mmCIF file of C-alpha atoms and ligand atoms in Angstrom:
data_model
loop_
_atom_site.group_PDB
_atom_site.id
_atom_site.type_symbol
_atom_site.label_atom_id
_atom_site.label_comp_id
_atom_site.label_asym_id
_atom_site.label_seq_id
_atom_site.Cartn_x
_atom_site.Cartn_y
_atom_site.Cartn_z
ATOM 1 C CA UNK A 1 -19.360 15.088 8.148
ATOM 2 C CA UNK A 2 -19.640 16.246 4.660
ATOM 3 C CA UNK A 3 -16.523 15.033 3.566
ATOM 4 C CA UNK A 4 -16.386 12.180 0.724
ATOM 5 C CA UNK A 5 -15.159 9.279 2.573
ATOM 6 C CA UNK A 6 -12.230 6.803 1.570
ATOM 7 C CA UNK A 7 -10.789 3.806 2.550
ATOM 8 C CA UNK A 8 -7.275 1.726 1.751
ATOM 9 C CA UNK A 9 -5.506 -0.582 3.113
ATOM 10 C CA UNK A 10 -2.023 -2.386 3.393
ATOM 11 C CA UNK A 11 -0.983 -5.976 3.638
ATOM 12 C CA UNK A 12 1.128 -6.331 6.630
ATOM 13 C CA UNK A 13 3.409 -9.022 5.005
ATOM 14 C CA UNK A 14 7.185 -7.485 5.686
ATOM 15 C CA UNK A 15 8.765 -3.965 6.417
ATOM 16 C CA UNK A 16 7.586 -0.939 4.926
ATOM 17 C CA UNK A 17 9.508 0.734 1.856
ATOM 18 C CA UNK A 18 10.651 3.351 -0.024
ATOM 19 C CA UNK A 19 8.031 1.968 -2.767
ATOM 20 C CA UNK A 20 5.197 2.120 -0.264
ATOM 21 C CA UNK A 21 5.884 5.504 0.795
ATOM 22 C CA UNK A 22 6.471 7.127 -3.129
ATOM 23 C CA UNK A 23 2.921 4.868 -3.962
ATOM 24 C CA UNK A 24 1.064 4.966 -1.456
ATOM 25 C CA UNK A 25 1.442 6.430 1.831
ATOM 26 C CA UNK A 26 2.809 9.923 0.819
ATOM 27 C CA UNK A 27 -0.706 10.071 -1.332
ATOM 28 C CA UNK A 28 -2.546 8.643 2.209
ATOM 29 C CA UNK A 29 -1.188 11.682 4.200
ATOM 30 C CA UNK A 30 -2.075 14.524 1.807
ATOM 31 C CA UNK A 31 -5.407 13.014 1.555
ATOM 32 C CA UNK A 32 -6.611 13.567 4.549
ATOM 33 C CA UNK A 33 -6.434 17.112 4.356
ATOM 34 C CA UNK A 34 -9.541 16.422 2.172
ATOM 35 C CA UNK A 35 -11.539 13.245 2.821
ATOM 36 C CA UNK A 36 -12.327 11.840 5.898
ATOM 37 C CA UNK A 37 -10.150 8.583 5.893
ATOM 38 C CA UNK A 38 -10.302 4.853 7.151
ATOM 39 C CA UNK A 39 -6.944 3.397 6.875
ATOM 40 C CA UNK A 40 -6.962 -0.961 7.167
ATOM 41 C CA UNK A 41 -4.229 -3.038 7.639
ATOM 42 C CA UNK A 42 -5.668 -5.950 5.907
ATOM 43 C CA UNK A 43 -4.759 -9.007 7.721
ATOM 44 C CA UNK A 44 -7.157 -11.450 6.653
ATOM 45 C CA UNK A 45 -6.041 -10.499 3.514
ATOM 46 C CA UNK A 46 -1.962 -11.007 4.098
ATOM 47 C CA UNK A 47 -3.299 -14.483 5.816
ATOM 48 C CA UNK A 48 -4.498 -15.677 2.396
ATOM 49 C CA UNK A 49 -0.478 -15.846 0.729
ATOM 50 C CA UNK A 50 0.888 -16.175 4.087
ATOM 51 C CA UNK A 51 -0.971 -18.659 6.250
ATOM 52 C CA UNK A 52 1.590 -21.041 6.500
ATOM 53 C CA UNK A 53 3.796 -18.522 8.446
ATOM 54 C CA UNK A 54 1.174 -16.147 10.258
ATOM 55 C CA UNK A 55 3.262 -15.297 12.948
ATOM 56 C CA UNK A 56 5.120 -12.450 11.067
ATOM 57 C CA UNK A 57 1.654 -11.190 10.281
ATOM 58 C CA UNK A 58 1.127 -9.535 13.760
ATOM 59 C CA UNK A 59 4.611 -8.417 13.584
ATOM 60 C CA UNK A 60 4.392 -6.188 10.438
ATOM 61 C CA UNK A 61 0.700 -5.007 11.010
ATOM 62 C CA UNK A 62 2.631 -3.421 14.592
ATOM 63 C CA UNK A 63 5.960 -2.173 12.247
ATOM 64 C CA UNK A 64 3.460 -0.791 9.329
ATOM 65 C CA UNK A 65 1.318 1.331 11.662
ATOM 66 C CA UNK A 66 4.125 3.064 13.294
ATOM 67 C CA UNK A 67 5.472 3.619 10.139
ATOM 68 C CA UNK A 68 2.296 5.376 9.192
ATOM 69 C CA UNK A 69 1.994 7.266 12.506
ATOM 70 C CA UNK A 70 5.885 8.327 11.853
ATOM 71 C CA UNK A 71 4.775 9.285 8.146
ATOM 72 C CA UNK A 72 2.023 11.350 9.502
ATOM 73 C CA UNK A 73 -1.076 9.314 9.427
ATOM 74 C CA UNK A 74 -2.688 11.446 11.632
ATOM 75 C CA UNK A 75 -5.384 8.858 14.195
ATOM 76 C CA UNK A 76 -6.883 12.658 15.680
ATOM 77 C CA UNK A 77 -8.315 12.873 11.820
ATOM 78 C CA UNK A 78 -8.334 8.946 10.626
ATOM 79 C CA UNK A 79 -9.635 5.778 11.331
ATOM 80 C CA UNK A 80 -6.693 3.399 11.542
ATOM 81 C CA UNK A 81 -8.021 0.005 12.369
ATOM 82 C CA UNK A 82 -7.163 -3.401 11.674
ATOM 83 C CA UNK A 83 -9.210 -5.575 9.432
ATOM 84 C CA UNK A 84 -9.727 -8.691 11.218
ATOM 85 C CA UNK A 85 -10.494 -6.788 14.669
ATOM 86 C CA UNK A 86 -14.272 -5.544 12.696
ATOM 87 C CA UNK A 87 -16.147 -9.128 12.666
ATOM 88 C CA UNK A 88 -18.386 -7.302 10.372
ATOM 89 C CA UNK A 89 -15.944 -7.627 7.452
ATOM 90 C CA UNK A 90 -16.230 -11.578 7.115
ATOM 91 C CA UNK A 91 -20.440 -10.744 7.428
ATOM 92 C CA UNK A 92 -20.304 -8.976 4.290
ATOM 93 C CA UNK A 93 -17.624 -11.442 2.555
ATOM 94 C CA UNK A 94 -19.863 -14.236 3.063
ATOM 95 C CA UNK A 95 -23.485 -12.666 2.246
ATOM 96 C CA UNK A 96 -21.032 -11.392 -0.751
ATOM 97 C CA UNK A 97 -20.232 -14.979 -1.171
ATOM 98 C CA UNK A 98 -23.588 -15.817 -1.649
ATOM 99 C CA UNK A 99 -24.117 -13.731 -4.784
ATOM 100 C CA UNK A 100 -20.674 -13.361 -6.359
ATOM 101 C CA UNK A 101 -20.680 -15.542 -9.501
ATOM 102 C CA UNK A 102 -17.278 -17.949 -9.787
ATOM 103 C CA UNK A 103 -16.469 -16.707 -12.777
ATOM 104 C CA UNK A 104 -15.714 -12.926 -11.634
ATOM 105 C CA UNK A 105 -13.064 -14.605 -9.036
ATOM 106 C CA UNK A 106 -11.472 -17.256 -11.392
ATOM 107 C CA UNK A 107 -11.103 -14.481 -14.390
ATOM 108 C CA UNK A 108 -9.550 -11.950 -12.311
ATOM 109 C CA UNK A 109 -6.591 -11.345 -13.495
ATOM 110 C CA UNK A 110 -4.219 -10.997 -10.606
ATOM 111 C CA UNK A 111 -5.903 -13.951 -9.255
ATOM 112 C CA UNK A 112 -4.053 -15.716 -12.242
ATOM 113 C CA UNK A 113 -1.078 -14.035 -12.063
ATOM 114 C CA UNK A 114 -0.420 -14.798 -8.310
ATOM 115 C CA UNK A 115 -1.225 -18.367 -8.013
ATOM 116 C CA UNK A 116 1.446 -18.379 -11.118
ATOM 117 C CA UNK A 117 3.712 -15.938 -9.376
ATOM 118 C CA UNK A 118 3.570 -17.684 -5.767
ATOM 119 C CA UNK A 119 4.095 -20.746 -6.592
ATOM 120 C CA UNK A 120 5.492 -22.225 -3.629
ATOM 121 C CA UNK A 121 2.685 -20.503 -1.534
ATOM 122 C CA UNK A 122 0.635 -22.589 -2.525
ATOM 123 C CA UNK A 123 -2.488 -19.874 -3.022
ATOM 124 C CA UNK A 124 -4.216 -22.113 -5.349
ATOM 125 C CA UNK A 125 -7.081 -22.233 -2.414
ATOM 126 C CA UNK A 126 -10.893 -21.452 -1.890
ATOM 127 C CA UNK A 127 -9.706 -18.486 0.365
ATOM 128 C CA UNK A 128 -6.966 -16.372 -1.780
ATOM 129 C CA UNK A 129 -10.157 -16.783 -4.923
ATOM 130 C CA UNK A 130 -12.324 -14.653 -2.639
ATOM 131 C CA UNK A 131 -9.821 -12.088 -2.438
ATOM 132 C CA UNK A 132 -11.158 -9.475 -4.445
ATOM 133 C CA UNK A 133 -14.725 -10.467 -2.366
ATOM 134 C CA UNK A 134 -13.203 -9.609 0.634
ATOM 135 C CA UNK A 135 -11.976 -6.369 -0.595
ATOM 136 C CA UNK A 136 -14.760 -5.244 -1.890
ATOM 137 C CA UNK A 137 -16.223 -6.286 1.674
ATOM 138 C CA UNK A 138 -13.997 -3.734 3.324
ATOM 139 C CA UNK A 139 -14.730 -1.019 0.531
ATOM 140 C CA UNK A 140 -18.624 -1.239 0.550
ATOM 141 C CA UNK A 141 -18.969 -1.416 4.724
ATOM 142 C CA UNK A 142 -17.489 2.072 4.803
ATOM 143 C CA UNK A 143 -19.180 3.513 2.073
ATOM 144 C CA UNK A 144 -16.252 4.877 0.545
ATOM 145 C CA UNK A 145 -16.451 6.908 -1.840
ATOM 146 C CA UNK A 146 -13.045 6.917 -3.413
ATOM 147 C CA UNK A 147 -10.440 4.420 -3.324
ATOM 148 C CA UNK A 148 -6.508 5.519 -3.445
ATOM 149 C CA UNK A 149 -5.142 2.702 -5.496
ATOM 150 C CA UNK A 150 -1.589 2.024 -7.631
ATOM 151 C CA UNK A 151 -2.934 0.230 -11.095
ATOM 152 C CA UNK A 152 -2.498 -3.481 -10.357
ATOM 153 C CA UNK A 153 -5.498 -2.823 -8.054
ATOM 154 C CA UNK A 154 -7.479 -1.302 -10.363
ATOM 155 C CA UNK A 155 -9.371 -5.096 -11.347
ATOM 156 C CA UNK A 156 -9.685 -5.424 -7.466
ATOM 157 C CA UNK A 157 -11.729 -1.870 -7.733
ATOM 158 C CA UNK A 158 -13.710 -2.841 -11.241
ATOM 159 C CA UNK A 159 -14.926 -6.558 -9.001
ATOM 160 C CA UNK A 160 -15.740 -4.320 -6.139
ATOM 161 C CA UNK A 161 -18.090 -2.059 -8.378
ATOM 162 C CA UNK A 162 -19.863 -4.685 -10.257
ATOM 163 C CA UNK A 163 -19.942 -6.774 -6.587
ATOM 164 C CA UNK A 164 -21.861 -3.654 -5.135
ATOM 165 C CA UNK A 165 -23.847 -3.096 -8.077
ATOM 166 C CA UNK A 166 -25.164 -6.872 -8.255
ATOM 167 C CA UNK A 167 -25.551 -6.535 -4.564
ATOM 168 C CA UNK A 168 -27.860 -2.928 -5.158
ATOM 169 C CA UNK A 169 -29.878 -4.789 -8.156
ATOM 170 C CA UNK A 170 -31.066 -8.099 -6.727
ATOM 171 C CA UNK A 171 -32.288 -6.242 -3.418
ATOM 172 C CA UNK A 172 -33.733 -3.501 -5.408
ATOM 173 C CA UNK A 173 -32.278 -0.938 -3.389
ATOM 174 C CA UNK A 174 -29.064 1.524 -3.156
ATOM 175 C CA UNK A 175 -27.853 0.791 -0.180
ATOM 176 C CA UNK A 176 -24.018 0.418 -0.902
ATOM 177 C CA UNK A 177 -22.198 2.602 -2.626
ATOM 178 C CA UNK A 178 -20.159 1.900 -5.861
ATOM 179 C CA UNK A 179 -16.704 3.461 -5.086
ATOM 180 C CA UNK A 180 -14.566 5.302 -7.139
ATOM 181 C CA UNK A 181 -10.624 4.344 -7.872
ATOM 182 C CA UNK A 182 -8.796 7.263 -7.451
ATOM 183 C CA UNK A 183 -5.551 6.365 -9.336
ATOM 184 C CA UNK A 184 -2.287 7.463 -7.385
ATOM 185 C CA UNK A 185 -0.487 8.816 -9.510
ATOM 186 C CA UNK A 186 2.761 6.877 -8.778
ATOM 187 C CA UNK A 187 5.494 8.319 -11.305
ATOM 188 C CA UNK A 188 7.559 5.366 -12.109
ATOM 189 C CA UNK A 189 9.473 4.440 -9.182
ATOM 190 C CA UNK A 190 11.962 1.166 -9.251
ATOM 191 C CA UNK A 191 13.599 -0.988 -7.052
ATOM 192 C CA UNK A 192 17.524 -1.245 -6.423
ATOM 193 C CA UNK A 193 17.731 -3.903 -9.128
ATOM 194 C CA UNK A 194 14.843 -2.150 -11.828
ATOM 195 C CA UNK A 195 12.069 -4.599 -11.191
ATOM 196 C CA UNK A 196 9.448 -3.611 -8.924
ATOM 197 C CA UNK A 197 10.491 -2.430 -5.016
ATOM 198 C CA UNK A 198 9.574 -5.475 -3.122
ATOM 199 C CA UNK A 199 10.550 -7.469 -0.285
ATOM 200 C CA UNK A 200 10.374 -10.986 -2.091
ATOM 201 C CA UNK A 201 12.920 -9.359 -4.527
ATOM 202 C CA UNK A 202 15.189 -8.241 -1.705
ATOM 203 C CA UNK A 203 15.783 -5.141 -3.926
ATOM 204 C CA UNK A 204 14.220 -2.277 -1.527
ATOM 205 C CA UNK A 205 14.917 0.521 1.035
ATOM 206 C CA UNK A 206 12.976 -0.107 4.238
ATOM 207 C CA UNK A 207 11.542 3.230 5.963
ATOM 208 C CA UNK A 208 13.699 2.843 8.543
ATOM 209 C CA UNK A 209 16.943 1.485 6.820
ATOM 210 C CA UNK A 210 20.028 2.403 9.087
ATOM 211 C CA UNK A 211 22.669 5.047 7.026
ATOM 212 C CA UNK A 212 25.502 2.091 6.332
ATOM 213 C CA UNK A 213 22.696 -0.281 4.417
ATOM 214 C CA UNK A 214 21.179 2.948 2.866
ATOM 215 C CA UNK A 215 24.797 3.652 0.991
ATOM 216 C CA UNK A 216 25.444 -0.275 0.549
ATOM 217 C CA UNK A 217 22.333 -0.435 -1.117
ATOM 218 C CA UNK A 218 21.768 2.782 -3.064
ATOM 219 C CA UNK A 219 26.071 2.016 -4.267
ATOM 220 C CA UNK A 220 24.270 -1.611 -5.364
ATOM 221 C CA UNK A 221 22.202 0.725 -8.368
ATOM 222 C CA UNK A 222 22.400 0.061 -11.865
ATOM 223 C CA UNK A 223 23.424 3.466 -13.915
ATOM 224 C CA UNK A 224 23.511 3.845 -17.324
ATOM 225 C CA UNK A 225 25.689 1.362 -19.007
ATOM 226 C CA UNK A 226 27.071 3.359 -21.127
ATOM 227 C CA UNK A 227 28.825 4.962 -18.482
ATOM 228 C CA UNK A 228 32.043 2.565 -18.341
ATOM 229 C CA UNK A 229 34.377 5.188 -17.281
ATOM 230 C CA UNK A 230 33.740 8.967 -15.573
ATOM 231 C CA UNK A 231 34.515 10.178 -19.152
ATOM 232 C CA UNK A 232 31.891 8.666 -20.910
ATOM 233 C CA UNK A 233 28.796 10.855 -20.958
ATOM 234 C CA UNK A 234 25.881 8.931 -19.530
ATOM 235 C CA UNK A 235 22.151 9.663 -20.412
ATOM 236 C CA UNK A 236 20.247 10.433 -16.712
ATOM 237 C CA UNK A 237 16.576 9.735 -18.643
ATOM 238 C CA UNK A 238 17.214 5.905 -18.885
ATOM 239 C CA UNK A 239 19.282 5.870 -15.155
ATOM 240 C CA UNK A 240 17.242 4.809 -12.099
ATOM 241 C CA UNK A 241 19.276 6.566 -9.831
ATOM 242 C CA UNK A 242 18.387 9.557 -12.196
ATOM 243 C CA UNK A 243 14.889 9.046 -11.148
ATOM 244 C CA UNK A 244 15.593 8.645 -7.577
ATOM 245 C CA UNK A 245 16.872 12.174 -7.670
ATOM 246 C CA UNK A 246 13.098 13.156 -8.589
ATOM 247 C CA UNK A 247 11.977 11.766 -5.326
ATOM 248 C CA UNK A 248 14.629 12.277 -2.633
ATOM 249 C CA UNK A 249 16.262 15.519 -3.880
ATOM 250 C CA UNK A 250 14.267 16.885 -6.558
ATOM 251 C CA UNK A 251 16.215 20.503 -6.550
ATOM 252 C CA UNK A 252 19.220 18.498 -7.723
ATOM 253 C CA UNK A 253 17.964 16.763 -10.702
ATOM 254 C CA UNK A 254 19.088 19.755 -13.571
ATOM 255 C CA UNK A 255 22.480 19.759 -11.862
ATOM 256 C CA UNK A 256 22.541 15.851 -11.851
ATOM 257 C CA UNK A 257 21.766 15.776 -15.627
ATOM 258 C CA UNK A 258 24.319 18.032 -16.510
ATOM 259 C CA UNK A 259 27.512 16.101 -14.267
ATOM 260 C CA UNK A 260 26.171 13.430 -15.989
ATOM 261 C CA UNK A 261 25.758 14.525 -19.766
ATOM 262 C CA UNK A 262 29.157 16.329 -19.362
ATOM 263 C CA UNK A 263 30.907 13.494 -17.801
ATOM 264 C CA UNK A 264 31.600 15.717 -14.882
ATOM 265 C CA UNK A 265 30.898 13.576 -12.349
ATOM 266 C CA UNK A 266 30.991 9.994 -12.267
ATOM 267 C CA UNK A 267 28.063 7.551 -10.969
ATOM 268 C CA UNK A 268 30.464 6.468 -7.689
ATOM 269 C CA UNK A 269 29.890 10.155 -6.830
ATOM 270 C CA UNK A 270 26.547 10.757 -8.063
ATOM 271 C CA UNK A 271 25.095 7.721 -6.234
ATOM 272 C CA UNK A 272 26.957 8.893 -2.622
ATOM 273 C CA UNK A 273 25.335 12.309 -3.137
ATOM 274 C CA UNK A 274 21.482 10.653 -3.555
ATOM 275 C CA UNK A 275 22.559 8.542 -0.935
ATOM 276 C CA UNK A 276 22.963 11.440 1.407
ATOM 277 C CA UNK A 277 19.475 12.878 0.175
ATOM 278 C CA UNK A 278 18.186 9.878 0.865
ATOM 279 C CA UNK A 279 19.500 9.710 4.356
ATOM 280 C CA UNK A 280 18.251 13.121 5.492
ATOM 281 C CA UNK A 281 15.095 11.768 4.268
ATOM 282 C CA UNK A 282 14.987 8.986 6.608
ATOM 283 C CA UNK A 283 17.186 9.611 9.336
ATOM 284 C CA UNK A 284 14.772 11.791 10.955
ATOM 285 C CA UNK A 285 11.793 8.884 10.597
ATOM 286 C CA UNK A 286 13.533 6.358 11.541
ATOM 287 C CA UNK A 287 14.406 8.642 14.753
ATOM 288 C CA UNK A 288 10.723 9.602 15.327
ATOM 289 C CA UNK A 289 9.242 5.729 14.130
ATOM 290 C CA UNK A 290 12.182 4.345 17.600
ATOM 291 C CA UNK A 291 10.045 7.028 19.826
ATOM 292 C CA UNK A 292 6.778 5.765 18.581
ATOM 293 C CA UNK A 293 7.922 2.317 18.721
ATOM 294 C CA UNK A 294 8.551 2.252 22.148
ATOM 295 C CA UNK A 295 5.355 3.462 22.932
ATOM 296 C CA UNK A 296 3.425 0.488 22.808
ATOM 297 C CA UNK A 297 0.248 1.572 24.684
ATOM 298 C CA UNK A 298 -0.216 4.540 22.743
ATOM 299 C CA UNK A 299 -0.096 2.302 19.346
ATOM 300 C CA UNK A 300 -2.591 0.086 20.673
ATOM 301 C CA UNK A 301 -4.824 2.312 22.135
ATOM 302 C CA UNK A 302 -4.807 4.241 18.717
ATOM 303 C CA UNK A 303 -5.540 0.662 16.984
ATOM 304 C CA UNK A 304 -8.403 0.095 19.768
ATOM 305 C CA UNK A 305 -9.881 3.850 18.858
ATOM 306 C CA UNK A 306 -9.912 2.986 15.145
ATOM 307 C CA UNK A 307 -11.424 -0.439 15.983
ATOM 308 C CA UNK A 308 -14.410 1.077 17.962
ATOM 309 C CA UNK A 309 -15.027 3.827 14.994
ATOM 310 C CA UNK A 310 -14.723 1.665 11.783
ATOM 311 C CA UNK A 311 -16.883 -1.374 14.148
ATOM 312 C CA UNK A 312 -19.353 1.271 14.838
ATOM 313 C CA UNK A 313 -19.785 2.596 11.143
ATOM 314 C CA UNK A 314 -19.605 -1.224 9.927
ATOM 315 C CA UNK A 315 -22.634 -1.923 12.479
ATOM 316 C CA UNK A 316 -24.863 0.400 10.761
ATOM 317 C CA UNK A 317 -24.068 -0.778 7.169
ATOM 318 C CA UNK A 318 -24.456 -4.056 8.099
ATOM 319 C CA UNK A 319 -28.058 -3.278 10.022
ATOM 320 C CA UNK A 320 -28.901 -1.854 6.615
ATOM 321 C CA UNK A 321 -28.278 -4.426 4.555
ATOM 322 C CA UNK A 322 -29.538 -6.770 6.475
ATOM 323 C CA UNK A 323 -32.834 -4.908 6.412
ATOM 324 C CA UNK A 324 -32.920 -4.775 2.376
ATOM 325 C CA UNK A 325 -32.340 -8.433 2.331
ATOM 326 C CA UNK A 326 -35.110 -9.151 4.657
ATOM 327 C CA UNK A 327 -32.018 -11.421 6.619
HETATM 328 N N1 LIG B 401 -5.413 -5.681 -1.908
HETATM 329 C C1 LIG B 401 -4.760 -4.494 -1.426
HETATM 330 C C2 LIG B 401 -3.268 -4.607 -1.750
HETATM 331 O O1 LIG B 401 -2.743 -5.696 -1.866
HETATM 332 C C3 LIG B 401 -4.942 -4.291 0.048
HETATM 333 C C4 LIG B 401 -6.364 -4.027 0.408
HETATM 334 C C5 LIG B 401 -7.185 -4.837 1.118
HETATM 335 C C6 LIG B 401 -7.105 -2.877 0.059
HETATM 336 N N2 LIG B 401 -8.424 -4.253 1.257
HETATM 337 C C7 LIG B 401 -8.399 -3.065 0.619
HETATM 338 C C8 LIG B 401 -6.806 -1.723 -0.661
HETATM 339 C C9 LIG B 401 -9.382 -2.125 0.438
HETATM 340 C C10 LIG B 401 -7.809 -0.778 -0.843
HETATM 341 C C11 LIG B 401 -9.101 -0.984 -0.305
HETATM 342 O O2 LIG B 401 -2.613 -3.600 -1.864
HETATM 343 FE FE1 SF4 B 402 23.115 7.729 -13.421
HETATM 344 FE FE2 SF4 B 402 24.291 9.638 -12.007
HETATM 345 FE FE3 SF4 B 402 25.754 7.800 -13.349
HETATM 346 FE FE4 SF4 B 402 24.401 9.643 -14.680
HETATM 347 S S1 SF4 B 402 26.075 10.012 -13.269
HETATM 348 S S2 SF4 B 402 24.473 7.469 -15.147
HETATM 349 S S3 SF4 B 402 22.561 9.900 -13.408
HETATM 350 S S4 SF4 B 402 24.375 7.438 -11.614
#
């Protein structure tokens, strides 16, 4: 056990994507060749923009983790455990509570942006302000020492540093451990329409999007306008389905950039060739994630493993800091 430890975790608000798997995931499965790895699905956390709808909570936290399992989350090597199943997680968001000032939660920025951004959510609540509490909760009961996180969670990870280190200086002691962000390294990747793959934007490719929606949607792309006709030479740096080719097909790109420079190919063409990459990339996943699907005791006995590891390592942080606090 002399592995550095991490921990992530997923909102289980809709399908999983092609954005997840390019910024997440794919970094999730090559890290646990290294670390020894809890991976959350972080339900309490989708119930703070979602709570007037929770049913489709339970839905996606069963989709996501087959997804993983299909991707290659492996449960004989990680913890995969859902959040709200660990009691201890809301112990340690409410002694965190306790000595969190306000003014971290109200400043942080995504915070801000969200209760903007959501609007009709109405997230403007006591609950979706202790956010970055809570996940600095989940960080600190495992100890982590690294987070895997895409930059718009990097002020979550700053919060859950200073949290920690408030939490080590009051009760003059180190008991938790100040994680580490360890910054995926997500090469710009883009939705269908160029703003960020999500499902509120309706502009994505789920993980297990059948071959007629995966050609609809990848024919949907916007190329290069400059490329009115197949004889006007296009420029594949500024072209997201350019990019695409860096992801799903990656062998292809110098021949891509020259059909395109040249004019020897038009987009029509181009895009039904990435489509077909990105079909052999899925086809077989969304094969194996049917088989896994269907296996519904297996999924929940791996999800009732994970729970009994991550609630046993959570007991023992939480014996330890309530020993420091005299509590
Ligand atoms: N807030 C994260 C997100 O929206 C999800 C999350 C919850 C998380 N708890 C975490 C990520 C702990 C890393 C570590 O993506
Ligand atoms: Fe984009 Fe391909 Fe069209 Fe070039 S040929 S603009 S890379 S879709």
């Amino acid at each position: 056990m002399s592995k550095k430890i991490i921990l992530s975790g997923m909102r289980p608000t809709g399908k999983l994507h092609l954005g997840h798997w390019v910024g997440a995931l794919s970094n999730w499965v090559s890290l646990q060749d290294s670390y020894d790895c809890f991976f959350m699905v972080a339900d309490w956390h989708a119930l703070m923009s979602e709570y007037k709808d929770p049913s489709t909570i339970n839905e996606s936290t069963f989709d996501n983790v087959c997804d993983w399992l299909t991707c290659g989350i492996d449960p004989e090597r990680s913890v995969i455990f859902v959040q709200s199943q660990v009691k201890e997680h809301l112990e340690l968001l409410m002694i965190f509570s306790a000595l969190v000032p306000l003014g971290w939660l109200s400043r942080c920025p995504t915070f801000k942006e969200q209760v903007q951004q959501l609007k009709d959510k109405e997230i403007n609540t006591y609950g979706f302000l202790g956010y970055p509490a809570l996940q600095a909760a989940d960080i600190a009961l495992y100890m982590a020492d690294c987070v895997p996180v895409g930059e718009d969670q990097l002020p979550h990870l700053e919060l859950t540093r200073e949290i920690v280190r408030r939490f080590n200086f009051i009760y003059a002691n180190e008991v938790l451990k100040e994680p580490q962000p360890l910054l995926t390294k997500a090469p710009r990747f883009l939705g269908l329409d160029l703003r960020k793959m999500s499902k509120s934007y309706n502009n994505y490719i789920s993980l297990d999007e059948d071959d007629e929606e995966i050609d609809k949607k990848v024919s949907s792309m916007i190329t290069d306008p400059a490329r009115k006709t197949k004889k006007d030479p296009g420029h594949p740096e500024i072209c997201n389905v350019y990019s695409y080719y860096s992801f799903f097909s990656p062998e292809m790109k110098q021949d891509v950039y020259k059909w395109c420079t040249k004019a020897e190919k038009g987009c029509v063409e181009c895009k039904k060739i990435l489509s077909g990459a990105i079909k052999e990339f899925i086809a077989p996943k969304r094969e194996k994630k049917m088989e896994i699907t269907a296996r519904k005791d297996y999924v929940y006995d791996i999800l009732d493993q994970g729970r009994k590891k991550a609630q046993a390592f959570a007991a023992k942080t939480m014996k330890e800091v309530r020993a420091v606090m005299k509590f």
